[in-house]
CSV table of C-alpha atoms in Angstrom, one decimal:
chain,number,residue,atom,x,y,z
P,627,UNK,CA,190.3,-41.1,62.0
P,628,UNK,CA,191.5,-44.2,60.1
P,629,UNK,CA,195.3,-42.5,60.0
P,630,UNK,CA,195.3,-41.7,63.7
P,631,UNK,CA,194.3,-45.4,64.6
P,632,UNK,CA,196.9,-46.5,61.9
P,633,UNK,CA,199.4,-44.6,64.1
P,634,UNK,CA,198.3,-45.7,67.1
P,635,UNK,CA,198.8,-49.1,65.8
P,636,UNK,CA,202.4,-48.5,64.9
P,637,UNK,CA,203.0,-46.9,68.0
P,638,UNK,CA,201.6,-49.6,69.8
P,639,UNK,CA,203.7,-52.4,68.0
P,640,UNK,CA,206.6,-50.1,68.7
P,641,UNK,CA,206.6,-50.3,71.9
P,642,UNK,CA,206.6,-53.7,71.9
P,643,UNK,CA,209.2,-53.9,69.7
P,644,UNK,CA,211.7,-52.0,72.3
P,645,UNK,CA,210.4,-54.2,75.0
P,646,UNK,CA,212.4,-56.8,73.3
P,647,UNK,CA,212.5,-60.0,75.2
P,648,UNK,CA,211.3,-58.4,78.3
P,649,UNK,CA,207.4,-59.2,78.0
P,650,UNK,CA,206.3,-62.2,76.1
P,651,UNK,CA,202.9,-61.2,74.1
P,652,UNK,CA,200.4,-63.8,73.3
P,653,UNK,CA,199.4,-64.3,69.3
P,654,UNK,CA,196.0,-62.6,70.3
P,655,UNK,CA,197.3,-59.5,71.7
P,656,UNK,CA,198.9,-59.0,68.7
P,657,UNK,CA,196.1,-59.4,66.8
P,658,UNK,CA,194.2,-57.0,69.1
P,659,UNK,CA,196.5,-53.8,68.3
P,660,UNK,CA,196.4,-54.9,64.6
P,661,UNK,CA,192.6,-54.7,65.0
P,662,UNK,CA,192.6,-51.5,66.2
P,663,UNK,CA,195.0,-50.1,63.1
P,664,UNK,CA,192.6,-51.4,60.4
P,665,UNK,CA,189.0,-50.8,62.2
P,666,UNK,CA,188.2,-48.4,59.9
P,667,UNK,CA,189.8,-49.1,56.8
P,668,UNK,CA,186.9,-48.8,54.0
P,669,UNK,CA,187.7,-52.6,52.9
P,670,UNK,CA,186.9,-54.2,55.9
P,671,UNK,CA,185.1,-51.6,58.4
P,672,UNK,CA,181.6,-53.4,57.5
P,673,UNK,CA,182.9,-56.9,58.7
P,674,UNK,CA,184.5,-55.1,61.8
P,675,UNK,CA,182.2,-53.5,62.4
P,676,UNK,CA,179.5,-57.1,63.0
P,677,UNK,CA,182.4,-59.1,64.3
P,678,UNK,CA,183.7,-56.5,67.1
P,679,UNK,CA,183.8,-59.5,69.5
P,680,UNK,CA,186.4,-61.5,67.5
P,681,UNK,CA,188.5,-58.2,67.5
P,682,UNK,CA,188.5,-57.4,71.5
P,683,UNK,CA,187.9,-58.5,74.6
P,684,UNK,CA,184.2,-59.2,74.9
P,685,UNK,CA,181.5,-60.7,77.1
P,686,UNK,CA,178.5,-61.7,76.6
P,687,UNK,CA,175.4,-60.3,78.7
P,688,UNK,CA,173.7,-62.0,81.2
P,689,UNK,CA,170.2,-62.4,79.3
P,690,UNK,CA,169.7,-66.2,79.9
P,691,UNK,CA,168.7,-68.5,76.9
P,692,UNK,CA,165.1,-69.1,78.5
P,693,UNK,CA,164.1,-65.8,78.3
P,694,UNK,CA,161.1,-64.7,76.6
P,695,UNK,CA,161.4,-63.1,73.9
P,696,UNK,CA,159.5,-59.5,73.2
P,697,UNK,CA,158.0,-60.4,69.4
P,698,UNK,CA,159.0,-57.8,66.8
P,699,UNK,CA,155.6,-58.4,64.9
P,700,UNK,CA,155.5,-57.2,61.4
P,701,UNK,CA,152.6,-54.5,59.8
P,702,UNK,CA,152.0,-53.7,56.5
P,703,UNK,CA,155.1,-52.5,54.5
P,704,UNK,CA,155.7,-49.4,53.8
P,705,UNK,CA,158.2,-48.2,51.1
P,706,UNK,CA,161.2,-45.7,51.9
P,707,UNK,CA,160.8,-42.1,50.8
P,708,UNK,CA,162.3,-41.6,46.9
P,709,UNK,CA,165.9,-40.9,47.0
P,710,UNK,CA,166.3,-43.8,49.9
P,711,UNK,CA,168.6,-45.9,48.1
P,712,UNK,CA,170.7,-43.5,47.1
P,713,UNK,CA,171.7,-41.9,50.3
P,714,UNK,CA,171.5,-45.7,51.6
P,715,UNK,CA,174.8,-46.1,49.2
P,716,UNK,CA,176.0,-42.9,49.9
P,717,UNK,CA,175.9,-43.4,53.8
P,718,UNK,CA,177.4,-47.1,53.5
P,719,UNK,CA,173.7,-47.9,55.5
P,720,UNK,CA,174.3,-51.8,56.6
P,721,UNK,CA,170.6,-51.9,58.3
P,722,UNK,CA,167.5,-50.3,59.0
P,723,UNK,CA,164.3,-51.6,60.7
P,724,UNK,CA,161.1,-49.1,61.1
P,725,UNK,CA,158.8,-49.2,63.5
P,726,UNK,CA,155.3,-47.6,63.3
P,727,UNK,CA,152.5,-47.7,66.3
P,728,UNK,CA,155.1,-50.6,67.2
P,729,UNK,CA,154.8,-53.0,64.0
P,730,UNK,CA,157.5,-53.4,61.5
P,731,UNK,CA,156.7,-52.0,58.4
P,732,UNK,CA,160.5,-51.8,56.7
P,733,UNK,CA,163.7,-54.2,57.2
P,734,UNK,CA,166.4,-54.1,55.4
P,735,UNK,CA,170.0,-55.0,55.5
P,736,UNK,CA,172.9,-53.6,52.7
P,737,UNK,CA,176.5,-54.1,52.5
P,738,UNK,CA,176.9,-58.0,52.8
P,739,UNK,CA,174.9,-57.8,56.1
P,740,UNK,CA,172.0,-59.8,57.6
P,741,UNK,CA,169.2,-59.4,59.8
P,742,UNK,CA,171.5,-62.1,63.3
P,743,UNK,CA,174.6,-60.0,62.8
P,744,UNK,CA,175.7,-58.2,66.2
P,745,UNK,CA,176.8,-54.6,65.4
P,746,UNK,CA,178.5,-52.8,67.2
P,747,UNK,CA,176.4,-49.2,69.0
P,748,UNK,CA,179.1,-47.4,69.4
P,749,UNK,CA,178.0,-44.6,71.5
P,750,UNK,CA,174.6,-45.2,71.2
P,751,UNK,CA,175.2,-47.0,74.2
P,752,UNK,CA,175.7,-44.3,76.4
P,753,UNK,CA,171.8,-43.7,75.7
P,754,UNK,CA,171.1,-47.4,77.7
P,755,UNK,CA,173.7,-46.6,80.8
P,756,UNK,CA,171.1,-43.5,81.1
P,757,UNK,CA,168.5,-45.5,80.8
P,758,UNK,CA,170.2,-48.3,83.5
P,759,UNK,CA,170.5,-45.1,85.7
P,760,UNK,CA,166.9,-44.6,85.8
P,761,UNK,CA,165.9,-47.7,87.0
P,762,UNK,CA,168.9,-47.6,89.6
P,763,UNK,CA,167.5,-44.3,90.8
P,764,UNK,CA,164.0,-45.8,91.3
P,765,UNK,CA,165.2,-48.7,93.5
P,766,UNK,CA,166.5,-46.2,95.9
P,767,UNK,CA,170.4,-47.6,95.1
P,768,UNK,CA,171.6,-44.4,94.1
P,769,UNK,CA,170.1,-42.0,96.3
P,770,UNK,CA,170.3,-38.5,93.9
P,771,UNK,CA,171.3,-37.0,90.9
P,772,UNK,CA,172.8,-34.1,93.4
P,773,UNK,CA,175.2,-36.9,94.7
P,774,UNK,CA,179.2,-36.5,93.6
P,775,UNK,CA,180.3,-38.9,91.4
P,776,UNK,CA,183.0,-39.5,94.8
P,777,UNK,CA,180.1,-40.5,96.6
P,778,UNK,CA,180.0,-44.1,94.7
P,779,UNK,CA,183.5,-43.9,93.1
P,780,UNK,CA,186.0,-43.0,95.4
P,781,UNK,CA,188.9,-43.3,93.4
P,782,UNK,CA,187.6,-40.5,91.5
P,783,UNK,CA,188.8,-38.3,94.6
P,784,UNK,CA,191.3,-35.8,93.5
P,785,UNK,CA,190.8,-36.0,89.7
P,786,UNK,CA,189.0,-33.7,87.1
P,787,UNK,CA,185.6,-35.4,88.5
P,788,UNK,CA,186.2,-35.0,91.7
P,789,UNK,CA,183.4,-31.9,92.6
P,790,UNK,CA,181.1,-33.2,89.8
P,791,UNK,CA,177.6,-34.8,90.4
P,792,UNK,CA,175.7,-37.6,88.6
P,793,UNK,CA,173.6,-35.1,87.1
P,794,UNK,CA,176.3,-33.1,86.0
P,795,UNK,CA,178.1,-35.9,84.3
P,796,UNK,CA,174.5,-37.3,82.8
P,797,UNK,CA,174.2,-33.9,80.9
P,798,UNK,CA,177.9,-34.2,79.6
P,799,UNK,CA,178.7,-31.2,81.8
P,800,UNK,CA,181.2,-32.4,84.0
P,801,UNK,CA,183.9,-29.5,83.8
P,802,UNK,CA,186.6,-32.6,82.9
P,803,UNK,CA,189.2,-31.0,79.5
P,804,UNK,CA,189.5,-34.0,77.3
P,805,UNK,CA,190.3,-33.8,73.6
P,806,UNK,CA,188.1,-36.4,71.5
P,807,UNK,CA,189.8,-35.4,68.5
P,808,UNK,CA,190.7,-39.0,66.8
P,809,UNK,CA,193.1,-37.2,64.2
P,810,UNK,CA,195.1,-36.3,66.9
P,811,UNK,CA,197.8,-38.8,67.7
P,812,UNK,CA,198.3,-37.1,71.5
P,813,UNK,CA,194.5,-36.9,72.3
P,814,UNK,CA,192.9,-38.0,75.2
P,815,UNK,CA,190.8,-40.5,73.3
P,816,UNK,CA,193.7,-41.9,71.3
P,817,UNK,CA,195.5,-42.3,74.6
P,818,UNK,CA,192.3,-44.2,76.1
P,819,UNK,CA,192.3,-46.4,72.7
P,820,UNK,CA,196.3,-47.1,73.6
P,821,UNK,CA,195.6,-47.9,77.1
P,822,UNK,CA,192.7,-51.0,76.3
P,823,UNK,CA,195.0,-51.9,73.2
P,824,UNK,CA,198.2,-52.6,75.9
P,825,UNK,CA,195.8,-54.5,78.2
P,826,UNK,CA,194.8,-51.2,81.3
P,827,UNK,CA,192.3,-50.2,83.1
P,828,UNK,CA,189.5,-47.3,82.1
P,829,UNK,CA,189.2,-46.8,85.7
P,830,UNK,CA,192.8,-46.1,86.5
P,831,UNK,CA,192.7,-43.6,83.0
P,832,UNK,CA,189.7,-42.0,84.1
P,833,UNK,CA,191.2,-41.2,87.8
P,834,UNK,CA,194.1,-40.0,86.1
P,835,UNK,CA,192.4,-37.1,84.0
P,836,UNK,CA,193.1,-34.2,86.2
P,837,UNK,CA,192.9,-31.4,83.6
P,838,UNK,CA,189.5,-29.1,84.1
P,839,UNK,CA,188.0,-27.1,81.6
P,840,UNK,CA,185.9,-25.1,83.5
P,841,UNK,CA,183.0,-25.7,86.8
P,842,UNK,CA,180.6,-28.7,86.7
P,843,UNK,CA,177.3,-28.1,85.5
P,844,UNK,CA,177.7,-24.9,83.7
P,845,UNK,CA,179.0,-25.8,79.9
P,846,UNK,CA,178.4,-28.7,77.8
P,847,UNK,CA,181.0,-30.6,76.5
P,848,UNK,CA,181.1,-33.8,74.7
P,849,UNK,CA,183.1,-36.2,77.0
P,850,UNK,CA,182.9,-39.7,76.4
P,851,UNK,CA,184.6,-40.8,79.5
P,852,UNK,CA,181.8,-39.3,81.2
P,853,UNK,CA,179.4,-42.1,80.3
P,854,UNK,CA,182.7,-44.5,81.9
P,855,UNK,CA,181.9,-42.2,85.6
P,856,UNK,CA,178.3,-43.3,85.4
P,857,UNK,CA,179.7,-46.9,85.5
P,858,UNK,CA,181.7,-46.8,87.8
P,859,UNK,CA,179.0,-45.0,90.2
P,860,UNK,CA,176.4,-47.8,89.3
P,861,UNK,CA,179.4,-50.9,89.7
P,862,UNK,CA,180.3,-48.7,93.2
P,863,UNK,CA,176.1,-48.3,94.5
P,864,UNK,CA,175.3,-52.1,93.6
P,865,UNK,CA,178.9,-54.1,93.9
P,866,UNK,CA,177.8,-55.8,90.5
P,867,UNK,CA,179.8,-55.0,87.1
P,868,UNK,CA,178.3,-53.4,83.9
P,869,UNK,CA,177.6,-56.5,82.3
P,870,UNK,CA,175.4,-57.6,84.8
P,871,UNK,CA,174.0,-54.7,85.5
P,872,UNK,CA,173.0,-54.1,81.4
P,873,UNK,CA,172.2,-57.6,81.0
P,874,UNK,CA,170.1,-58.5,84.1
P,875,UNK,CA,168.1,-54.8,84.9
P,876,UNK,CA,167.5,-53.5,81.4
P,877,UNK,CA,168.3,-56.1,78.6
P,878,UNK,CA,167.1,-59.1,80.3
P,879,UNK,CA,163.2,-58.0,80.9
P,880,UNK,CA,163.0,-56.5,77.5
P,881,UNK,CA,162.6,-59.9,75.6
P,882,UNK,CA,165.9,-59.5,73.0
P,883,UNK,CA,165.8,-61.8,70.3
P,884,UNK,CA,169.5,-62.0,69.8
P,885,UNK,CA,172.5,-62.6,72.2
P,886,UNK,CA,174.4,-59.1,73.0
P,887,UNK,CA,177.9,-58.8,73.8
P,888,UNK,CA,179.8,-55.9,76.0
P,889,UNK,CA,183.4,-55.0,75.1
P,890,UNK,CA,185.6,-54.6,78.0
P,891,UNK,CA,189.0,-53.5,78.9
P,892,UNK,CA,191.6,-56.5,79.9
P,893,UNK,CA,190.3,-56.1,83.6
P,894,UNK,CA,186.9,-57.4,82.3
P,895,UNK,CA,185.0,-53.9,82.9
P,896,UNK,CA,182.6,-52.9,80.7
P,897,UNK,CA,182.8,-50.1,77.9
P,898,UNK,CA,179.9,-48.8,78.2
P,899,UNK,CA,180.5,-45.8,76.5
P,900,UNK,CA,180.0,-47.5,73.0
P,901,UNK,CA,180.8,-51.4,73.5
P,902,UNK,CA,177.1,-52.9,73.0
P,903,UNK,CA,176.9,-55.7,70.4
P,904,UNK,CA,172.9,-56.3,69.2
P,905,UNK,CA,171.1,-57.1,66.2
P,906,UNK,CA,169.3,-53.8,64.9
P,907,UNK,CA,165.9,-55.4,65.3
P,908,UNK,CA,166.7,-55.4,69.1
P,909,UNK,CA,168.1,-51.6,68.5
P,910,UNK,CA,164.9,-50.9,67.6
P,911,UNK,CA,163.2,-53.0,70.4
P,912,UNK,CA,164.7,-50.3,73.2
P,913,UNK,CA,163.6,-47.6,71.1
P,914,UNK,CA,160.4,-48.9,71.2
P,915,UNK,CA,161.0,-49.1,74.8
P,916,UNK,CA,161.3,-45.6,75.0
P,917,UNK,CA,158.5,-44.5,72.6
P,918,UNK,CA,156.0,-46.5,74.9
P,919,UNK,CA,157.5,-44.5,78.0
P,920,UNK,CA,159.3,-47.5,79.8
P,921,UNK,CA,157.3,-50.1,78.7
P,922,UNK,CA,157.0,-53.1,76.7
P,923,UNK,CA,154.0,-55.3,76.8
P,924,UNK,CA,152.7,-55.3,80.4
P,925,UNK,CA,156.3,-54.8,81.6
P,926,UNK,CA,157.3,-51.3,83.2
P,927,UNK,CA,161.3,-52.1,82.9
P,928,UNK,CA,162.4,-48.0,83.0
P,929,UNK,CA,160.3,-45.4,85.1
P,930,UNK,CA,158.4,-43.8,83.3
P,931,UNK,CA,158.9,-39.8,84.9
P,932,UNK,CA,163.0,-40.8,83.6
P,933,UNK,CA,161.9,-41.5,80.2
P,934,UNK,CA,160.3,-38.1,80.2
P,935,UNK,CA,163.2,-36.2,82.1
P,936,UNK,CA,166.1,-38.0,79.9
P,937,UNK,CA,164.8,-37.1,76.8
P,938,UNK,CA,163.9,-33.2,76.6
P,939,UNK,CA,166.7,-30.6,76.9
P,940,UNK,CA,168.3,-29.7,80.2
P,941,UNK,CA,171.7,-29.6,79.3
P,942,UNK,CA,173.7,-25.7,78.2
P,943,UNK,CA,174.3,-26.4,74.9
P,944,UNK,CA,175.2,-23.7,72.5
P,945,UNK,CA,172.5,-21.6,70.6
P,946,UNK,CA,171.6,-23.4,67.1
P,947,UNK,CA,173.3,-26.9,68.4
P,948,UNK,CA,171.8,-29.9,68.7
P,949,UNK,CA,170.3,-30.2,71.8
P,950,UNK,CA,170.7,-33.1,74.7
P,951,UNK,CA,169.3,-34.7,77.6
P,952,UNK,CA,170.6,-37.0,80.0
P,953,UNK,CA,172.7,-38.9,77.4
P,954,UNK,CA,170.2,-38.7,74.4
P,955,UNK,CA,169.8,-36.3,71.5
P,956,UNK,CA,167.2,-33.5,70.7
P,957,UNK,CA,167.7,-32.5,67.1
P,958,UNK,CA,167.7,-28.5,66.8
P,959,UNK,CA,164.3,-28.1,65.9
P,960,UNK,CA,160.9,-30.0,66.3
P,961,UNK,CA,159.0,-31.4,69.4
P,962,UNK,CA,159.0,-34.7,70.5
P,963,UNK,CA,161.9,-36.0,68.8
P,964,UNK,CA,164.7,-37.4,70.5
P,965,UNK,CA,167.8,-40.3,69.4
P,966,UNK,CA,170.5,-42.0,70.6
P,967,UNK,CA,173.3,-41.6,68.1
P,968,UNK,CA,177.0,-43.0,67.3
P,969,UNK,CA,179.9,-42.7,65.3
P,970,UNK,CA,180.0,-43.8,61.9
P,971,UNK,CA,176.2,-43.4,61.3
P,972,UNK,CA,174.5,-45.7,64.5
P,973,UNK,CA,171.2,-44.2,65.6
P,974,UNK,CA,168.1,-45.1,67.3
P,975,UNK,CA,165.4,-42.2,66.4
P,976,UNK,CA,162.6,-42.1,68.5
P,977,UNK,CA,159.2,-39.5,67.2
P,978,UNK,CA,156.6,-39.5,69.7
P,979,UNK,CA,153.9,-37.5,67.5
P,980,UNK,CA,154.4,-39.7,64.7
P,981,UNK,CA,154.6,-43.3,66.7
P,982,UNK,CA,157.7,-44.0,64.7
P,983,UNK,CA,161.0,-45.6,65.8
P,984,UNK,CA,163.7,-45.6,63.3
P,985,UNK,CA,167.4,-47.7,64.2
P,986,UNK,CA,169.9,-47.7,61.7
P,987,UNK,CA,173.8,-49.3,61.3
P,988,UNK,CA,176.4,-48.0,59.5
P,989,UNK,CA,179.8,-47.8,58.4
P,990,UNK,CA,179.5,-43.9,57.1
P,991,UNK,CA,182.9,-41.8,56.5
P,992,UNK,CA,180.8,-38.8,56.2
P,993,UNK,CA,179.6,-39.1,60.2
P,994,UNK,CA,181.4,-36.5,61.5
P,995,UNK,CA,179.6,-33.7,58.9
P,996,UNK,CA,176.9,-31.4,60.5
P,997,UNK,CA,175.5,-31.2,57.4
P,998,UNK,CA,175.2,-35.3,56.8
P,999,UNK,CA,173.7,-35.5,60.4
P,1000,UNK,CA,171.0,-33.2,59.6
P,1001,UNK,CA,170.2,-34.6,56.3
P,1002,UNK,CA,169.7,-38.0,58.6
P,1003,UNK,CA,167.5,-36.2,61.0
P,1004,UNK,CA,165.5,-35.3,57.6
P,1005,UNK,CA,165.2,-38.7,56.3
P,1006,UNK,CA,164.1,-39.6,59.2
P,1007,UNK,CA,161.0,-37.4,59.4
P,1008,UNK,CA,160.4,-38.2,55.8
P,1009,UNK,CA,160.4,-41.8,56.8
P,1010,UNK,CA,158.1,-40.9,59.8
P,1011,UNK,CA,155.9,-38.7,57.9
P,1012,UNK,CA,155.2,-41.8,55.2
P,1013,UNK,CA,154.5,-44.0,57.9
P,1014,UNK,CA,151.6,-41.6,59.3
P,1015,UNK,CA,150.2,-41.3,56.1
P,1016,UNK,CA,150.3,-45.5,55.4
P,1017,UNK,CA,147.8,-46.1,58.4
């Protein structure tokens, strides 16, 4: 990944370069594509990774500062399984707060790190536009998950999407071809990392993917533009943008403790498929959310029947594969278990038998492994299952 950005950089800066005096670009653009060529380098993808908002354009989320906030109250500690601190180093862990029957019982923070940074979810957010789609659903502003994506995004007419429906696109089974290969200097991803770096639009580079790779709604395949369709049905049912729409209807009656920030393209619209900017504790806070079935406190912010339906298969993944929902995670095995998870080691695990929430940051090279991401899944019951047995 970290050569392919490096020669998206380059590319980037070469283009430029042949403009010549044509185009005059401002000291922060620069700075932007230079950005995206050392995001992952190992020396500084920890800092980049908490400062993502000096690196790109960025808002902040309409939370308000007299807004109550939900208290993270703290229980009895409870000490990592054996082993912890090794894979900690090994996985370049820069956070992890536990949650048991909804009291802290573990914080810690690794790699220069602290408990206010804002790290970035990567596409862990894709798990809270689901969960923004549930409460949109519920106020009768998007009338059906059998609705086309056209219905609420016209400009989607004639491209790959054009056919799909909400539901489709929710369970990643939109039919769209698109290559989210980063080591490939040509693939669709890269091209969409090119596009933001040179100041476009996601929407015009989503309406211009025309290239199928088979019906909607019969084969799972992991497209992270879909999660961009889903925002620009939920901007096109309510006229608001993302930010708003995160900030005000999900973020804002959960009680955050810290101050989130969205990245966005250079047209100021959200990307929501892995832009969020919180403090884990408030990672942990939605997953909370989730574990309680919608609720926090007396609050019912998401319904509960979509908490239920979004996290349980339904989509065609293959046999033996991690399983998914409407944008959330069902590891391979086990009952009751569901996460939302990101590149470079971001999750939010949620176990419903054990009461246990589990959100982690990272900066881990070894992400991509199927083997790294199942020995997660197991810390993570180990971690559960030592929780249990503390109460």
């Amino acid at each position: 990944m970290r050569a392919a950005l490096k020669a998206i950089g380059v590319g980037v800066l070469l283009l430029l370069v042949a403009a010549g005096g044509a185009a005059w670009v401002k000291r922060e653009e620069v700075a932007r594509l230079w950005a995206v060529q050392k995001l992952f380098d190992p020396e500084r993808i920890v800092w980049n990774f908490g400062h993502m908002g000096a690196l790109f354009h960025a808002v902040e989320l309409p939370i308000g500062p007299g807004d109550a906030v939900q208290p993270m109250l703290a229980g009895e500690a409870v000490p990592l399984p054996a082993g912890s601190q090794e894979r900690i180093a090994a996985r370049r862990i820069t956070g992890i707060v536990v949650l048991s029957e909804g009291l802290m019982t573990h914080e810690s923070y690794h790699e220069g790190t602290g408990a206010e940074d804002l790290r970035i979810s990567w596409s862990v957010a894709k798990s809270y536009v689901s969960a923004l789609m549930g409460i949109l659903l519920d106020a009768g502003e998007i009338e059906s998950l059998d609705d086309p994506v056209t219905r609420y995004a016209p400009e989607l007419a004639g491209s790959a999407y054009d056919g799909a429906r909400i539901g489709d696109v929710l369970r990643m089974q939109s039919g769209v071809a698109f290559n989210e290969d980063y080591f490939d200097y040509w693939s669709d991803i890269n091209k969409m990392g090119r596009i933001m770096a040179l100041g476009g639009s996601l929407d015009s580079f989503t309406a211009g993917l025309d290239g199928r790779a088979g019906p909607p709604g019969e084969i799972w395949r992991y497209v992270s533009m879909d999660t961009h369709v889903l925002g620009m049905v939920m901007r096109g049912a309510t006229g608001q943008d993302m930010a708003t729409l995160l900030g005000e209807r999900l973020l804002q009656p959960m009680g955050l403790e810290g101050r989130p920030t969205l990245l966005t393209d250079a047209r100021g619209q959200g990307f929501v498929l892995g832009g969020l900017n919180m403090m884990l504790r408030d990672y942990a806070l939605f997953g909370l959310l989730y574990l309680q079935d919608g609720r926090l406190g007396e609050r019912r912010i998401v319904p509960y029947d979509w908490v239920r339906e979004s996290t349980v298969p339904s989509a065609n993944t293959a046999p033996g594969a991690t399983r998914y929902g409407l944008h959330w995670w069902i590891p391979k095995t086990g009952e009751g278990e569901f996460m939302a998870a990101g590149i470079y080691g971001q999750y939010i695990y949620v176990n419903r038998p054990a009461r246990v929430v589990i959100a982690v940051s990272a900066a881990d090279p070894g992400f991509g492994q199927e083997a790294v991401r199942d020995g997660m899944i197991d810390w993570f019951r180990e971690i559960a299952i030592a929780n249990v047995e503390a109460r």
